[in-house]
Amino acid sequence: PPNQIRLGDVIRKIEGPFIPLPCLDRNGCIRETGCGLKPVWKDVEKAISKVVDNLTFEELAENRGLKGATYNI
């Protein structure tokens, strides 16, 4: 049902991580030490996740005036 499908889950299944950077991967990056941007990218990733993980397809449809529309995934 659309009220149980989160936009973030669908995006991750189709596209993978929101910010596909090596430094945010479990294995890290060779330039990780001394890099000042890693915390910034981590905050960006968290902000994006917060929005899309709290939005269901039902809410998305309601916000766009599509309530009652057919959902095809």
CSV table of N, CA and C in Angstrom, one decimal:
chain,number,residue,atom,x,y,z
A,1,PRO,N,0.8,-1.2,0.0
A,1,PRO,CA,0.0,0.0,0.0
A,1,PRO,C,0.9,1.3,0.0
A,2,PRO,N,0.4,2.3,-0.7
A,2,PRO,CA,1.2,3.5,-0.8
A,2,PRO,C,1.6,4.2,0.6
A,3,ASN,N,0.7,4.0,1.6
A,3,ASN,CA,1.0,4.6,2.9
A,3,ASN,C,2.2,3.9,3.6
A,4,GLN,N,2.6,2.7,3.1
A,4,GLN,CA,3.7,2.0,3.8
A,4,GLN,C,5.0,2.0,2.9
A,5,ILE,N,5.0,2.6,1.8
A,5,ILE,CA,6.1,2.7,0.9
A,5,ILE,C,6.8,4.0,1.1
A,6,ARG,N,8.0,4.0,1.6
A,6,ARG,CA,8.8,5.3,1.8
A,6,ARG,C,9.6,5.6,0.6
A,7,LEU,N,9.6,6.9,0.2
A,7,LEU,CA,10.3,7.3,-1.0
A,7,LEU,C,11.8,7.0,-0.8
A,8,GLY,N,12.4,7.1,0.3
A,8,GLY,CA,13.8,6.8,0.5
A,8,GLY,C,14.2,5.4,0.2
A,9,ASP,N,13.3,4.5,0.6
A,9,ASP,CA,13.5,3.0,0.4
A,9,ASP,C,13.5,2.7,-1.1
A,10,VAL,N,12.6,3.3,-1.8
A,10,VAL,CA,12.5,3.1,-3.3
A,10,VAL,C,13.8,3.7,-4.0
A,11,ILE,N,14.1,4.9,-3.6
A,11,ILE,CA,15.3,5.5,-4.3
A,11,ILE,C,16.5,4.7,-4.0
A,12,ARG,N,16.7,4.2,-2.8
A,12,ARG,CA,17.9,3.4,-2.5
A,12,ARG,C,17.9,2.1,-3.3
A,13,LYS,N,16.8,1.5,-3.4
A,13,LYS,CA,16.7,0.2,-4.2
A,13,LYS,C,17.0,0.4,-5.6
A,14,ILE,N,16.6,1.6,-6.2
A,14,ILE,CA,16.8,1.8,-7.6
A,14,ILE,C,18.2,2.4,-7.9
A,15,GLU,N,18.6,3.4,-7.1
A,15,GLU,CA,19.8,4.2,-7.4
A,15,GLU,C,21.0,3.9,-6.5
A,16,GLY,N,20.7,3.3,-5.3
A,16,GLY,CA,21.8,3.1,-4.4
A,16,GLY,C,21.9,4.3,-3.4
A,17,PRO,N,23.0,4.5,-2.8
A,17,PRO,CA,23.1,5.6,-1.8
A,17,PRO,C,22.9,6.9,-2.4
A,18,PHE,N,22.4,7.9,-1.6
A,18,PHE,CA,22.1,9.2,-2.1
A,18,PHE,C,23.4,9.9,-2.5
A,19,ILE,N,24.4,9.8,-1.8
A,19,ILE,CA,25.7,10.4,-2.1
A,19,ILE,C,26.7,9.3,-2.2
A,20,PRO,N,26.9,8.8,-3.4
A,20,PRO,CA,27.8,7.7,-3.6
A,20,PRO,C,29.3,8.1,-3.6
A,21,LEU,N,29.8,8.5,-2.5
A,21,LEU,CA,31.2,8.9,-2.3
A,21,LEU,C,31.9,7.8,-1.6
A,22,PRO,N,33.2,7.6,-2.0
A,22,PRO,CA,34.0,6.5,-1.3
A,22,PRO,C,34.1,6.8,0.2
A,23,CYS,N,34.2,8.1,0.5
A,23,CYS,CA,34.4,8.4,1.9
A,23,CYS,C,33.3,8.1,2.8
A,24,LEU,N,32.1,7.9,2.3
A,24,LEU,CA,30.9,7.6,3.1
A,24,LEU,C,30.7,6.0,3.0
A,25,ASP,N,31.4,5.3,2.3
A,25,ASP,CA,31.4,3.9,2.2
A,25,ASP,C,32.0,3.3,3.4
A,26,ARG,N,31.7,2.1,3.7
A,26,ARG,CA,32.3,1.4,4.9
A,26,ARG,C,33.8,1.3,4.8
A,27,ASN,N,34.3,1.2,3.6
A,27,ASN,CA,35.8,1.0,3.4
A,27,ASN,C,36.5,2.3,3.4
A,28,GLY,N,35.8,3.4,3.4
A,28,GLY,CA,36.5,4.7,3.5
A,28,GLY,C,37.2,5.1,2.2
A,29,CYS,N,38.0,6.1,2.3
A,29,CYS,CA,38.7,6.7,1.2
A,29,CYS,C,40.2,6.9,1.5
A,30,ILE,N,41.0,6.8,0.6
A,30,ILE,CA,42.5,6.9,0.8
A,30,ILE,C,42.8,8.4,1.3
A,31,ARG,N,42.0,9.3,1.0
A,31,ARG,CA,42.2,10.7,1.4
A,31,ARG,C,41.4,11.1,2.6
A,32,GLU,N,40.8,10.1,3.3
A,32,GLU,CA,39.9,10.4,4.4
A,32,GLU,C,40.6,11.2,5.5
A,33,THR,N,41.8,10.8,5.9
A,33,THR,CA,42.5,11.5,6.9
A,33,THR,C,42.9,12.9,6.5
A,34,GLY,N,42.4,13.8,7.3
A,34,GLY,CA,42.7,15.2,6.9
A,34,GLY,C,41.7,15.9,6.0
A,35,CYS,N,40.7,15.1,5.5
A,35,CYS,CA,39.7,15.7,4.6
A,35,CYS,C,38.6,16.4,5.5
A,36,GLY,N,38.4,17.7,5.2
A,36,GLY,CA,37.4,18.5,5.9
A,36,GLY,C,36.0,18.4,5.3
A,37,LEU,N,35.9,17.7,4.2
A,37,LEU,CA,34.6,17.6,3.6
A,37,LEU,C,33.8,16.4,4.0
A,38,LYS,N,34.4,15.4,4.6
A,38,LYS,CA,33.6,14.2,4.9
A,38,LYS,C,32.5,14.6,5.9
A,39,PRO,N,32.7,15.3,6.9
A,39,PRO,CA,31.5,15.7,7.8
A,39,PRO,C,30.4,16.5,7.1
A,40,VAL,N,30.8,17.3,6.1
A,40,VAL,CA,29.8,18.0,5.4
A,40,VAL,C,29.0,17.1,4.5
A,41,TRP,N,29.6,16.2,3.8
A,41,TRP,CA,28.8,15.2,3.0
A,41,TRP,C,28.0,14.3,3.8
A,42,LYS,N,28.5,14.0,5.0
A,42,LYS,CA,27.7,13.1,5.9
A,42,LYS,C,26.4,13.9,6.4
A,43,ASP,N,26.6,15.2,6.7
A,43,ASP,CA,25.4,16.0,7.1
A,43,ASP,C,24.4,16.1,5.9
A,44,VAL,N,24.9,16.3,4.7
A,44,VAL,CA,24.1,16.4,3.5
A,44,VAL,C,23.3,15.1,3.3
A,45,GLU,N,24.0,13.9,3.5
A,45,GLU,CA,23.3,12.6,3.3
A,45,GLU,C,22.2,12.5,4.4
A,46,LYS,N,22.5,12.9,5.6
A,46,LYS,CA,21.5,12.8,6.7
A,46,LYS,C,20.3,13.6,6.4
A,47,ALA,N,20.5,14.8,5.9
A,47,ALA,CA,19.4,15.8,5.6
A,47,ALA,C,18.5,15.2,4.5
A,48,ILE,N,19.1,14.7,3.5
A,48,ILE,CA,18.4,14.1,2.4
A,48,ILE,C,17.6,12.9,2.9
A,49,SER,N,18.2,12.0,3.7
A,49,SER,CA,17.6,10.9,4.2
A,49,SER,C,16.4,11.2,5.1
A,50,LYS,N,16.6,12.3,5.9
A,50,LYS,CA,15.5,12.7,6.8
A,50,LYS,C,14.2,13.1,6.0
A,51,VAL,N,14.4,13.7,4.9
A,51,VAL,CA,13.3,14.2,4.1
A,51,VAL,C,12.6,13.0,3.4
A,52,VAL,N,13.4,12.2,2.7
A,52,VAL,CA,12.8,11.1,1.9
A,52,VAL,C,12.4,9.9,2.7
A,53,ASP,N,13.0,9.7,3.8
A,53,ASP,CA,12.6,8.6,4.7
A,53,ASP,C,11.3,8.8,5.5
A,54,ASN,N,10.9,10.1,5.5
A,54,ASN,CA,9.7,10.4,6.2
A,54,ASN,C,8.5,10.8,5.3
A,55,LEU,N,8.7,10.4,4.0
A,55,LEU,CA,7.7,10.7,3.0
A,55,LEU,C,7.2,9.4,2.3
A,56,THR,N,5.9,9.1,2.5
A,56,THR,CA,5.4,7.9,1.9
A,56,THR,C,4.8,8.3,0.5
A,57,PHE,N,4.6,7.3,-0.3
A,57,PHE,CA,4.0,7.5,-1.6
A,57,PHE,C,2.6,8.1,-1.5
A,58,GLU,N,1.9,7.7,-0.5
A,58,GLU,CA,0.5,8.3,-0.3
A,58,GLU,C,0.7,9.8,0.0
A,59,GLU,N,1.6,10.2,0.8
A,59,GLU,CA,1.8,11.6,1.1
A,59,GLU,C,2.3,12.4,-0.1
A,60,LEU,N,3.1,11.8,-0.9
A,60,LEU,CA,3.6,12.4,-2.1
A,60,LEU,C,2.5,12.6,-3.1
A,61,ALA,N,1.6,11.7,-3.2
A,61,ALA,CA,0.4,11.8,-4.1
A,61,ALA,C,-0.5,12.9,-3.6
A,62,GLU,N,-0.7,12.9,-2.3
A,62,GLU,CA,-1.6,13.9,-1.7
A,62,GLU,C,-1.0,15.3,-1.9
A,63,ASN,N,0.3,15.5,-1.7
A,63,ASN,CA,0.9,16.8,-1.9
A,63,ASN,C,0.9,17.2,-3.3
A,64,ARG,N,0.8,16.3,-4.3
A,64,ARG,CA,0.8,16.7,-5.7
A,64,ARG,C,-0.6,16.6,-6.3
A,65,GLY,N,-1.6,16.5,-5.4
A,65,GLY,CA,-3.0,16.4,-5.9
A,65,GLY,C,-3.3,15.2,-6.7
A,66,LEU,N,-2.7,14.1,-6.4
A,66,LEU,CA,-2.8,12.8,-7.1
A,66,LEU,C,-3.6,11.8,-6.3
A,67,LYS,N,-4.2,12.2,-5.2
A,67,LYS,CA,-4.9,11.2,-4.4
A,67,LYS,C,-5.9,10.4,-5.2
A,68,GLY,N,-5.8,9.1,-5.0
A,68,GLY,CA,-6.7,8.2,-5.8
A,68,GLY,C,-6.1,7.7,-7.1
A,69,ALA,N,-4.9,8.2,-7.4
A,69,ALA,CA,-4.2,7.8,-8.6
A,69,ALA,C,-3.7,6.4,-8.5
A,70,THR,N,-3.4,5.8,-9.6
A,70,THR,CA,-2.9,4.4,-9.7
A,70,THR,C,-1.4,4.5,-9.5
A,71,TYR,N,-0.9,3.6,-8.6
A,71,TYR,CA,0.5,3.5,-8.3
A,71,TYR,C,1.1,2.3,-9.0
A,72,ASN,N,2.1,2.6,-9.8
A,72,ASN,CA,2.8,1.5,-10.5
A,72,ASN,C,4.3,1.6,-10.2
A,73,ILE,N,4.8,0.5,-9.6
A,73,ILE,CA,6.2,0.5,-9.2
A,73,ILE,C,6.8,-0.7,-9.9
